[in-house]
PDB file of C-alpha atoms in Angstrom:
ATOM      1  CA  UNK A   4     -65.014 -41.915  32.280  1.00  0.00           C
ATOM      2  CA  UNK A   5     -61.336 -42.623  31.630  1.00  0.00           C
ATOM      3  CA  UNK A   6     -59.131 -40.124  29.775  1.00  0.00           C
ATOM      4  CA  UNK A   7     -57.697 -41.708  26.672  1.00  0.00           C
ATOM      5  CA  UNK A   8     -53.846 -41.810  26.695  1.00  0.00           C
ATOM      6  CA  UNK A   9     -53.624 -39.914  23.392  1.00  0.00           C
ATOM      7  CA  UNK A  10     -55.909 -37.107  24.618  1.00  0.00           C
ATOM      8  CA  UNK A  11     -53.912 -36.819  27.868  1.00  0.00           C
ATOM      9  CA  UNK A  12     -50.667 -36.394  26.027  1.00  0.00           C
ATOM     10  CA  UNK A  13     -52.196 -33.658  23.853  1.00  0.00           C
ATOM     11  CA  UNK A  14     -53.497 -31.723  26.871  1.00  0.00           C
ATOM     12  CA  UNK A  15     -50.108 -31.989  28.589  1.00  0.00           C
ATOM     13  CA  UNK A  16     -48.347 -30.711  25.475  1.00  0.00           C
ATOM     14  CA  UNK A  17     -50.700 -27.725  25.186  1.00  0.00           C
ATOM     15  CA  UNK A  18     -50.179 -26.871  28.873  1.00  0.00           C
ATOM     16  CA  UNK A  19     -46.358 -26.932  28.515  1.00  0.00           C
ATOM     17  CA  UNK A  20     -46.479 -24.717  25.404  1.00  0.00           C
ATOM     18  CA  UNK A  21     -48.708 -22.176  27.141  1.00  0.00           C
ATOM     19  CA  UNK A  22     -46.427 -22.079  30.178  1.00  0.00           C
ATOM     20  CA  UNK A  23     -43.331 -21.455  28.021  1.00  0.00           C
ATOM     21  CA  UNK A  24     -45.023 -18.707  25.991  1.00  0.00           C
ATOM     22  CA  UNK A  25     -45.882 -16.829  29.208  1.00  0.00           C
ATOM     23  CA  UNK A  26     -42.264 -16.822  30.366  1.00  0.00           C
ATOM     24  CA  UNK A  27     -42.475 -19.878  32.607  1.00  0.00           C
ATOM     25  CA  UNK A  28     -40.094 -22.757  32.659  1.00  0.00           C
ATOM     26  CA  UNK A  29     -40.695 -26.410  32.490  1.00  0.00           C
ATOM     27  CA  UNK A  30     -38.731 -28.769  34.641  1.00  0.00           C
ATOM     28  CA  UNK A  31     -35.746 -29.984  32.666  1.00  0.00           C
ATOM     29  CA  UNK A  32     -36.054 -27.172  30.026  1.00  0.00           C
ATOM     30  CA  UNK A  33     -33.688 -24.202  29.412  1.00  0.00           C
ATOM     31  CA  UNK A  34     -34.732 -20.626  30.209  1.00  0.00           C
ATOM     32  CA  UNK A  35     -35.030 -18.321  27.193  1.00  0.00           C
ATOM     33  CA  UNK A  36     -31.891 -16.234  26.385  1.00  0.00           C
ATOM     34  CA  UNK A  37     -32.902 -12.563  26.535  1.00  0.00           C
ATOM     35  CA  UNK A  38     -29.254 -11.287  26.363  1.00  0.00           C
ATOM     36  CA  UNK A  39     -28.797  -8.474  23.815  1.00  0.00           C
ATOM     37  CA  UNK A  40     -25.592  -9.186  21.932  1.00  0.00           C
ATOM     38  CA  UNK A  41     -23.534  -6.231  20.587  1.00  0.00           C
ATOM     39  CA  UNK A  42     -22.927  -6.149  16.835  1.00  0.00           C
ATOM     40  CA  UNK A  43     -19.764  -7.887  15.680  1.00  0.00           C
ATOM     41  CA  UNK A  44     -16.751  -5.616  15.152  1.00  0.00           C
ATOM     42  CA  UNK A  45     -16.164  -4.723  11.526  1.00  0.00           C
ATOM     43  CA  UNK A  46     -12.652  -5.563  10.281  1.00  0.00           C
ATOM     44  CA  UNK A  47     -10.677  -2.633   8.887  1.00  0.00           C
ATOM     45  CA  UNK A  48     -10.367  -2.709   5.103  1.00  0.00           C
ATOM     46  CA  UNK A  49      -7.632  -0.651   3.474  1.00  0.00           C
ATOM     47  CA  UNK A  50      -6.257  -1.261  -0.020  1.00  0.00           C
ATOM     48  CA  UNK A  51      -5.383   0.758  -3.090  1.00  0.00           C
ATOM     49  CA  UNK A  52      -3.603   3.997  -3.951  1.00  0.00           C
ATOM     50  CA  UNK A  53      -4.182   7.081  -1.819  1.00  0.00           C
ATOM     51  CA  UNK A  54      -2.901  10.613  -2.201  1.00  0.00           C
ATOM     52  CA  UNK A  55      -2.888  14.042  -0.594  1.00  0.00           C
ATOM     53  CA  UNK A  56      -1.627  17.406  -1.840  1.00  0.00           C
ATOM     54  CA  UNK A  57      -1.435  20.300   0.610  1.00  0.00           C
ATOM     55  CA  UNK A  58       0.677  23.394   1.348  1.00  0.00           C
ATOM     56  CA  UNK A  59       2.994  22.705  -1.586  1.00  0.00           C
ATOM     57  CA  UNK A  60       3.563  19.100  -0.459  1.00  0.00           C
ATOM     58  CA  UNK A  61       2.451  15.712  -1.774  1.00  0.00           C
ATOM     59  CA  UNK A  62       1.946  12.348  -0.080  1.00  0.00           C
ATOM     60  CA  UNK A  63       1.101   9.245  -2.136  1.00  0.00           C
ATOM     61  CA  UNK A  64       0.805   5.743  -0.701  1.00  0.00           C
ATOM     62  CA  UNK A  65      -0.174   2.239  -1.778  1.00  0.00           C
ATOM     63  CA  UNK A  66      -1.534  -0.717   0.190  1.00  0.00           C
ATOM     64  CA  UNK A  67      -1.131  -4.031  -1.659  1.00  0.00           C
ATOM     65  CA  UNK A  68      -3.309  -7.164  -1.364  1.00  0.00           C
ATOM     66  CA  UNK A  69      -0.462  -8.670   0.683  1.00  0.00           C
ATOM     67  CA  UNK A  70      -0.826  -5.690   3.086  1.00  0.00           C
ATOM     68  CA  UNK A  71       2.526  -4.158   2.249  1.00  0.00           C
ATOM     69  CA  UNK A  72       2.432  -0.371   2.684  1.00  0.00           C
ATOM     70  CA  UNK A  73       4.605   1.982   0.642  1.00  0.00           C
ATOM     71  CA  UNK A  74       4.637   5.768   0.464  1.00  0.00           C
ATOM     72  CA  UNK A  75       6.433   8.708  -1.111  1.00  0.00           C
ATOM     73  CA  UNK A  76       6.456  12.115   0.539  1.00  0.00           C
ATOM     74  CA  UNK A  77       7.457  15.087  -1.609  1.00  0.00           C
ATOM     75  CA  UNK A  78       8.018  17.796   0.952  1.00  0.00           C
ATOM     76  CA  UNK A  79       8.426  20.307  -1.850  1.00  0.00           C
ATOM     77  CA  UNK A  80       6.256  19.770  -4.917  1.00  0.00           C
ATOM     78  CA  UNK A  81       8.803  21.428  -7.180  1.00  0.00           C
ATOM     79  CA  UNK A  82      11.339  18.705  -6.328  1.00  0.00           C
ATOM     80  CA  UNK A  83      11.390  15.081  -7.435  1.00  0.00           C
ATOM     81  CA  UNK A  84      13.323  13.720  -4.437  1.00  0.00           C
ATOM     82  CA  UNK A  85      10.869  12.156  -1.954  1.00  0.00           C
ATOM     83  CA  UNK A  86      11.202  10.526   1.432  1.00  0.00           C
ATOM     84  CA  UNK A  87      10.625   6.792   0.867  1.00  0.00           C
ATOM     85  CA  UNK A  88       8.522   4.839   3.380  1.00  0.00           C
ATOM     86  CA  UNK A  89       7.730   1.142   3.703  1.00  0.00           C
ATOM     87  CA  UNK A  90       6.051  -1.109   6.238  1.00  0.00           C
ATOM     88  CA  UNK A  91       3.504  -3.836   6.842  1.00  0.00           C
ATOM     89  CA  UNK A  92      -0.140  -3.002   7.480  1.00  0.00           C
ATOM     90  CA  UNK A  93      -1.700  -4.738  10.486  1.00  0.00           C
ATOM     91  CA  UNK A  94      -5.480  -4.201  10.284  1.00  0.00           C
ATOM     92  CA  UNK A  95      -7.634  -3.963  13.382  1.00  0.00           C
ATOM     93  CA  UNK A  96     -11.350  -3.252  13.568  1.00  0.00           C
ATOM     94  CA  UNK A  97     -13.621  -0.269  12.983  1.00  0.00           C
ATOM     95  CA  UNK A  98     -11.161   1.594  10.742  1.00  0.00           C
ATOM     96  CA  UNK A  99      -8.155   1.187  13.028  1.00  0.00           C
ATOM     97  CA  UNK A 100      -4.803  -0.262  11.956  1.00  0.00           C
ATOM     98  CA  UNK A 101      -1.090   0.008  12.609  1.00  0.00           C
ATOM     99  CA  UNK A 102       1.955  -0.088  10.370  1.00  0.00           C
ATOM    100  CA  UNK A 103       4.646  -2.394  11.684  1.00  0.00           C
ATOM    101  CA  UNK A 104       8.278  -2.578  10.541  1.00  0.00           C
ATOM    102  CA  UNK A 105       7.928   1.053   9.488  1.00  0.00           C
ATOM    103  CA  UNK A 106      11.072   2.427   7.852  1.00  0.00           C
ATOM    104  CA  UNK A 107      11.778   5.836   6.367  1.00  0.00           C
ATOM    105  CA  UNK A 108      14.660   6.392   3.986  1.00  0.00           C
ATOM    106  CA  UNK A 109      15.845  10.001   4.274  1.00  0.00           C
ATOM    107  CA  UNK A 110      19.496  10.220   3.332  1.00  0.00           C
ATOM    108  CA  UNK A 111      19.519  13.913   4.254  1.00  0.00           C
ATOM    109  CA  UNK A 112      19.058  12.856   7.881  1.00  0.00           C
ATOM    110  CA  UNK A 113      20.620   9.397   8.039  1.00  0.00           C
ATOM    111  CA  UNK A 114      22.611   7.076   5.802  1.00  0.00           C
ATOM    112  CA  UNK A 115      20.534   4.153   7.071  1.00  0.00           C
ATOM    113  CA  UNK A 116      16.732   3.920   7.186  1.00  0.00           C
ATOM    114  CA  UNK A 117      14.997   5.284  10.265  1.00  0.00           C
ATOM    115  CA  UNK A 118      12.522   3.217  12.291  1.00  0.00           C
ATOM    116  CA  UNK A 119       9.220   4.422  13.679  1.00  0.00           C
ATOM    117  CA  UNK A 120       5.616   3.513  14.313  1.00  0.00           C
ATOM    118  CA  UNK A 121       2.386   4.560  12.653  1.00  0.00           C
ATOM    119  CA  UNK A 122      -1.240   4.455  13.709  1.00  0.00           C
ATOM    120  CA  UNK A 123      -4.144   4.576  11.274  1.00  0.00           C
ATOM    121  CA  UNK A 124      -7.756   5.497  11.920  1.00  0.00           C
ATOM    122  CA  UNK A 125     -10.906   6.123   9.884  1.00  0.00           C
ATOM    123  CA  UNK A 126      -9.571   3.695   7.279  1.00  0.00           C
ATOM    124  CA  UNK A 127     -11.809   2.710   4.367  1.00  0.00           C
ATOM    125  CA  UNK A 128     -11.382   2.042   0.671  1.00  0.00           C
ATOM    126  CA  UNK A 129     -12.032   5.788   0.227  1.00  0.00           C
ATOM    127  CA  UNK A 130      -9.616   7.394   2.716  1.00  0.00           C
ATOM    128  CA  UNK A 131      -7.548   7.017   5.871  1.00  0.00           C
ATOM    129  CA  UNK A 132      -5.676   9.095   8.431  1.00  0.00           C
ATOM    130  CA  UNK A 133      -2.132   8.148   9.423  1.00  0.00           C
ATOM    131  CA  UNK A 134       0.079   9.523  12.180  1.00  0.00           C
ATOM    132  CA  UNK A 135       3.775   8.588  12.187  1.00  0.00           C
ATOM    133  CA  UNK A 136       5.739   8.814  15.422  1.00  0.00           C
ATOM    134  CA  UNK A 137       9.450   8.444  16.013  1.00  0.00           C
ATOM    135  CA  UNK A 138      10.259   9.944  12.598  1.00  0.00           C
ATOM    136  CA  UNK A 139       9.998  13.491  11.336  1.00  0.00           C
ATOM    137  CA  UNK A 140      10.297  14.702   7.759  1.00  0.00           C
ATOM    138  CA  UNK A 141      13.624  15.585   6.153  1.00  0.00           C
ATOM    139  CA  UNK A 142      12.899  19.195   7.141  1.00  0.00           C
ATOM    140  CA  UNK A 143      11.972  18.248  10.711  1.00  0.00           C
ATOM    141  CA  UNK A 144       8.181  18.511  10.346  1.00  0.00           C
ATOM    142  CA  UNK A 145       5.693  16.076  11.879  1.00  0.00           C
ATOM    143  CA  UNK A 146       4.278  13.371   9.630  1.00  0.00           C
ATOM    144  CA  UNK A 147       0.484  13.184   9.793  1.00  0.00           C
ATOM    145  CA  UNK A 148      -1.603  12.788   6.660  1.00  0.00           C
ATOM    146  CA  UNK A 149      -5.231  12.494   5.660  1.00  0.00           C
ATOM    147  CA  UNK A 150      -5.084  10.548   2.402  1.00  0.00           C
ATOM    148  CA  UNK A 151      -7.944   9.989  -0.038  1.00  0.00           C
ATOM    149  CA  UNK A 152      -8.239   7.243  -2.636  1.00  0.00           C
ATOM    150  CA  UNK A 153      -7.414   8.467  -6.111  1.00  0.00           C
ATOM    151  CA  UNK A 154     -10.427   9.506  -8.149  1.00  0.00           C
ATOM    152  CA  UNK A 155     -12.069   6.673 -10.158  1.00  0.00           C
ATOM    153  CA  UNK A 156     -11.435   8.828 -13.224  1.00  0.00           C
ATOM    154  CA  UNK A 157      -7.724   8.584 -12.454  1.00  0.00           C
ATOM    155  CA  UNK A 158      -7.278   5.090 -11.020  1.00  0.00           C
ATOM    156  CA  UNK A 159      -9.467   1.983 -10.642  1.00  0.00           C
ATOM    157  CA  UNK A 160      -8.389  -0.465  -7.932  1.00  0.00           C
ATOM    158  CA  UNK A 161     -10.483  -3.354  -9.265  1.00  0.00           C
ATOM    159  CA  UNK A 162      -9.045  -3.128 -12.781  1.00  0.00           C
ATOM    160  CA  UNK A 163      -6.479  -5.800 -13.595  1.00  0.00           C
ATOM    161  CA  UNK A 164      -2.995  -4.408 -14.106  1.00  0.00           C
ATOM    162  CA  UNK A 165      -1.752  -5.227 -17.604  1.00  0.00           C
ATOM    163  CA  UNK A 166       1.685  -5.211 -19.187  1.00  0.00           C
ATOM    164  CA  UNK A 167       0.143  -2.986 -21.849  1.00  0.00           C
ATOM    165  CA  UNK A 168      -0.255  -0.289 -19.179  1.00  0.00           C
ATOM    166  CA  UNK A 169       3.511   0.184 -18.937  1.00  0.00           C
ATOM    167  CA  UNK A 170       5.109  -1.267 -22.072  1.00  0.00           C
ATOM    168  CA  UNK A 171       5.925   0.257 -25.422  1.00  0.00           C
ATOM    169  CA  UNK A 172       6.233   3.780 -26.679  1.00  0.00           C
ATOM    170  CA  UNK A 173       6.425   6.478 -25.733  1.00  0.00           C
ATOM    171  CA  UNK A 174       8.929   5.796 -22.987  1.00  0.00           C
ATOM    172  CA  UNK A 175       8.292   7.051 -19.478  1.00  0.00           C
ATOM    173  CA  UNK A 176      10.149  10.303 -18.927  1.00  0.00           C
ATOM    174  CA  UNK A 177      10.976  10.877 -15.298  1.00  0.00           C
ATOM    175  CA  UNK A 178      13.385  10.853 -12.379  1.00  0.00           C
ATOM    176  CA  UNK A 179      15.121   8.080 -10.481  1.00  0.00           C
ATOM    177  CA  UNK A 180      16.036   8.847  -6.873  1.00  0.00           C
ATOM    178  CA  UNK A 181      17.980   6.776  -4.342  1.00  0.00           C
ATOM    179  CA  UNK A 182      17.988   9.076  -1.342  1.00  0.00           C
ATOM    180  CA  UNK A 183      21.260  10.678  -2.389  1.00  0.00           C
ATOM    181  CA  UNK A 184      21.294  11.129  -6.147  1.00  0.00           C
ATOM    182  CA  UNK A 185      18.609  11.809  -8.718  1.00  0.00           C
ATOM    183  CA  UNK A 186      18.830  11.079 -12.409  1.00  0.00           C
ATOM    184  CA  UNK A 187      16.416  12.253 -15.073  1.00  0.00           C
ATOM    185  CA  UNK A 188      16.053   9.595 -17.730  1.00  0.00           C
ATOM    186  CA  UNK A 189      13.628   7.554 -19.820  1.00  0.00           C
ATOM    187  CA  UNK A 190      12.274   4.151 -18.851  1.00  0.00           C
ATOM    188  CA  UNK A 191      10.813   1.693 -21.335  1.00  0.00           C
ATOM    189  CA  UNK A 192       9.372  -1.798 -20.789  1.00  0.00           C
ATOM    190  CA  UNK A 193       8.970  -4.852 -23.002  1.00  0.00           C
ATOM    191  CA  UNK A 194       5.784  -6.903 -23.381  1.00  0.00           C
ATOM    192  CA  UNK A 195       6.703  -9.026 -20.341  1.00  0.00           C
ATOM    193  CA  UNK A 196       7.568  -6.209 -17.950  1.00  0.00           C
ATOM    194  CA  UNK A 197      11.339  -6.211 -18.286  1.00  0.00           C
ATOM    195  CA  UNK A 198      13.353  -3.080 -19.034  1.00  0.00           C
ATOM    196  CA  UNK A 199      14.276  -2.414 -22.641  1.00  0.00           C
ATOM    197  CA  UNK A 200      16.203   0.773 -21.884  1.00  0.00           C
ATOM    198  CA  UNK A 201      19.179   0.960 -19.539  1.00  0.00           C
ATOM    199  CA  UNK A 202      19.032   3.308 -16.566  1.00  0.00           C
ATOM    200  CA  UNK A 203      21.843   4.002 -14.115  1.00  0.00           C
ATOM    201  CA  UNK A 204      22.023   5.809 -10.798  1.00  0.00           C
ATOM    202  CA  UNK A 205      25.213   6.419  -8.819  1.00  0.00           C
ATOM    203  CA  UNK A 206      26.958   3.930 -11.128  1.00  0.00           C
ATOM    204  CA  UNK A 207      24.254   1.367 -10.275  1.00  0.00           C
ATOM    205  CA  UNK A 208      22.736  -0.508 -13.199  1.00  0.00           C
ATOM    206  CA  UNK A 209      18.919  -0.641 -12.901  1.00  0.00           C
ATOM    207  CA  UNK A 210      18.280  -2.604 -16.076  1.00  0.00           C
ATOM    208  CA  UNK A 211      17.354  -5.792 -14.145  1.00  0.00           C
ATOM    209  CA  UNK A 212      14.072  -4.167 -13.128  1.00  0.00           C
ATOM    210  CA  UNK A 213      10.973  -6.341 -13.706  1.00  0.00           C
ATOM    211  CA  UNK A 214       7.304  -5.422 -13.234  1.00  0.00           C
ATOM    212  CA  UNK A 215       4.739  -8.217 -12.758  1.00  0.00           C
ATOM    213  CA  UNK A 216       0.954  -7.650 -12.569  1.00  0.00           C
ATOM    214  CA  UNK A 217      -0.196  -8.161  -8.990  1.00  0.00           C
ATOM    215  CA  UNK A 218      -3.218 -10.459  -8.510  1.00  0.00           C
ATOM    216  CA  UNK A 219      -6.181  -8.778  -6.854  1.00  0.00           C
ATOM    217  CA  UNK A 220      -5.343  -5.139  -7.465  1.00  0.00           C
ATOM    218  CA  UNK A 221      -4.383  -2.659 -10.168  1.00  0.00           C
ATOM    219  CA  UNK A 222      -0.693  -2.661  -9.224  1.00  0.00           C
ATOM    220  CA  UNK A 223       2.603  -4.199 -10.282  1.00  0.00           C
ATOM    221  CA  UNK A 224       5.047  -6.132  -8.161  1.00  0.00           C
ATOM    222  CA  UNK A 225       8.543  -4.674  -8.479  1.00  0.00           C
ATOM    223  CA  UNK A 226      11.665  -6.859  -8.557  1.00  0.00           C
ATOM    224  CA  UNK A 227      15.113  -5.322  -8.914  1.00  0.00           C
ATOM    225  CA  UNK A 228      18.623  -6.613  -8.408  1.00  0.00           C
ATOM    226  CA  UNK A 229      21.473  -4.135  -8.291  1.00  0.00           C
ATOM    227  CA  UNK A 230      24.799  -5.815  -8.996  1.00  0.00           C
ATOM    228  CA  UNK A 231      28.224  -4.761  -7.792  1.00  0.00           C
ATOM    229  CA  UNK A 232      29.546  -3.769 -11.173  1.00  0.00           C
ATOM    230  CA  UNK A 233      27.623  -0.826 -12.502  1.00  0.00           C
ATOM    231  CA  UNK A 234      27.841   1.397 -15.512  1.00  0.00           C
ATOM    232  CA  UNK A 235      31.221   3.078 -15.580  1.00  0.00           C
ATOM    233  CA  UNK A 236      32.334   1.944 -12.134  1.00  0.00           C
ATOM    234  CA  UNK A 237      31.430   0.227  -8.885  1.00  0.00           C
ATOM    235  CA  UNK A 238      27.860   0.742  -7.704  1.00  0.00           C
ATOM    236  CA  UNK A 239      28.162   2.787  -4.521  1.00  0.00           C
ATOM    237  CA  UNK A 240      25.303   0.872  -2.897  1.00  0.00           C
ATOM    238  CA  UNK A 241      26.940  -2.513  -3.353  1.00  0.00           C
ATOM    239  CA  UNK A 242      30.646  -1.847  -2.851  1.00  0.00           C
ATOM    240  CA  UNK A 243      30.633  -3.949   0.352  1.00  0.00           C
ATOM    241  CA  UNK A 244      28.014  -6.485  -0.799  1.00  0.00           C
ATOM    242  CA  UNK A 245      29.504  -8.747  -3.428  1.00  0.00           C
ATOM    243  CA  UNK A 246      26.234 -10.546  -4.177  1.00  0.00           C
ATOM    244  CA  UNK A 247      24.511  -7.286  -5.000  1.00  0.00           C
ATOM    245  CA  UNK A 248      21.223  -6.151  -3.459  1.00  0.00           C
ATOM    246  CA  UNK A 249      17.666  -7.308  -4.103  1.00  0.00           C
ATOM    247  CA  UNK A 250      14.840  -4.791  -3.981  1.00  0.00           C
ATOM    248  CA  UNK A 251      11.096  -5.388  -3.938  1.00  0.00           C
ATOM    249  CA  UNK A 252       8.154  -3.051  -4.030  1.00  0.00           C
ATOM    250  CA  UNK A 253       5.194  -1.740  -5.946  1.00  0.00           C
ATOM    251  CA  UNK A 254       4.439   0.308  -9.038  1.00  0.00           C
ATOM    252  CA  UNK A 255       1.135   1.759 -10.207  1.00  0.00           C
ATOM    253  CA  UNK A 256      -0.161   3.780 -13.137  1.00  0.00           C
ATOM    254  CA  UNK A 257      -2.744   6.542 -12.929  1.00  0.00           C
ATOM    255  CA  UNK A 258      -3.772   9.620 -14.888  1.00  0.00           C
ATOM    256  CA  UNK A 259      -1.136  12.324 -14.841  1.00  0.00           C
ATOM    257  CA  UNK A 260      -2.134  15.662 -13.298  1.00  0.00           C
ATOM    258  CA  UNK A 261       0.188  17.457 -15.722  1.00  0.00           C
ATOM    259  CA  UNK A 262      -1.689  19.172 -18.543  1.00  0.00           C
ATOM    260  CA  UNK A 263       0.573  17.909 -21.335  1.00  0.00           C
ATOM    261  CA  UNK A 264       0.798  14.278 -20.152  1.00  0.00           C
ATOM    262  CA  UNK A 265      -1.683  11.391 -20.079  1.00  0.00           C
ATOM    263  CA  UNK A 266      -0.324   8.899 -17.541  1.00  0.00           C
ATOM    264  CA  UNK A 267       1.967   8.804 -14.512  1.00  0.00           C
ATOM    265  CA  UNK A 268       4.011   5.866 -13.222  1.00  0.00           C
ATOM    266  CA  UNK A 269       5.114   5.802  -9.571  1.00  0.00           C
ATOM    267  CA  UNK A 270       7.575   3.073  -8.592  1.00  0.00           C
ATOM    268  CA  UNK A 271       8.879   2.290  -5.102  1.00  0.00           C
ATOM    269  CA  UNK A 272      11.506  -0.372  -4.353  1.00  0.00           C
ATOM    270  CA  UNK A 273      13.170  -1.108  -1.003  1.00  0.00           C
ATOM    271  CA  UNK A 274      15.750  -3.628   0.173  1.00  0.00           C
ATOM    272  CA  UNK A 275      15.561  -5.713   3.367  1.00  0.00           C
ATOM    273  CA  UNK A 276      16.710  -2.753   5.488  1.00  0.00           C
ATOM    274  CA  UNK A 277      14.181  -0.272   4.080  1.00  0.00           C
ATOM    275  CA  UNK A 278      16.734   1.567   1.959  1.00  0.00           C
ATOM    276  CA  UNK A 279      14.835   2.665  -1.119  1.00  0.00           C
ATOM    277  CA  UNK A 280      14.818   3.744  -4.740  1.00  0.00           C
ATOM    278  CA  UNK A 281      11.938   5.531  -6.438  1.00  0.00           C
ATOM    279  CA  UNK A 282      10.949   6.518  -9.956  1.00  0.00           C
ATOM    280  CA  UNK A 283       8.254   8.933 -11.049  1.00  0.00           C
ATOM    281  CA  UNK A 284       7.628   9.162 -14.776  1.00  0.00           C
ATOM    282  CA  UNK A 285       5.059  10.622 -17.163  1.00  0.00           C
ATOM    283  CA  UNK A 286       4.032   9.900 -20.720  1.00  0.00           C
TER     284      UNK A 286
END
């Protein structure tokens, strides 16, 4: 009795399937891949406003959607003159990151910004740990911080920043600081983020300040041009720079910790060298 061609093909197919299921190989076929692959590394995610208060000191920092990193360090809470930091966040994996182009503006130690490096670990949207090397504080202390994201009751990263958050009355009452001089004054914004009140610092006119809502985060982009001619004299920052100086940075609004105030505005602006100006106001 002859085996029908169709039946022979079926038997051959069943035999090949059985051989493969038992771990065998068929001539011309690939062996099964039993390699256990490790899980893919998780990219570090860090963005928002983070703060820490400890031993009479305060550290507040912001990471923008463009991965710019800014920070203010008040080494004495009773004072309003912080060290001003800026840099670019370079994320790694598994909570690790570095801050490149790190500059610290501490006029008490140097007339020009200081350069250093910073390593970050355990970074999440909730907290991160940063260790700065090559730079110490204005009082010579090491710079290592464990910063936590501001409470959702105080600040919401996902909320869109609005001009209404900063404009109108009452004006922000606070302190400008440029590393050398501080000036207590009011700051008021129009409906499009420009300044409606004039502020000066070391004869420098700060009225060209503009805040623009930043896409993707509850922050404002800061633009500021300080011209040569200031209020009442020559701006000390620009006496050798006839075109003036452009500053860029970040500003953010969150609930004020002061019992008689509702909101706080922190503003950080640096030029291309890392030389900075800050403003902290309440209303």
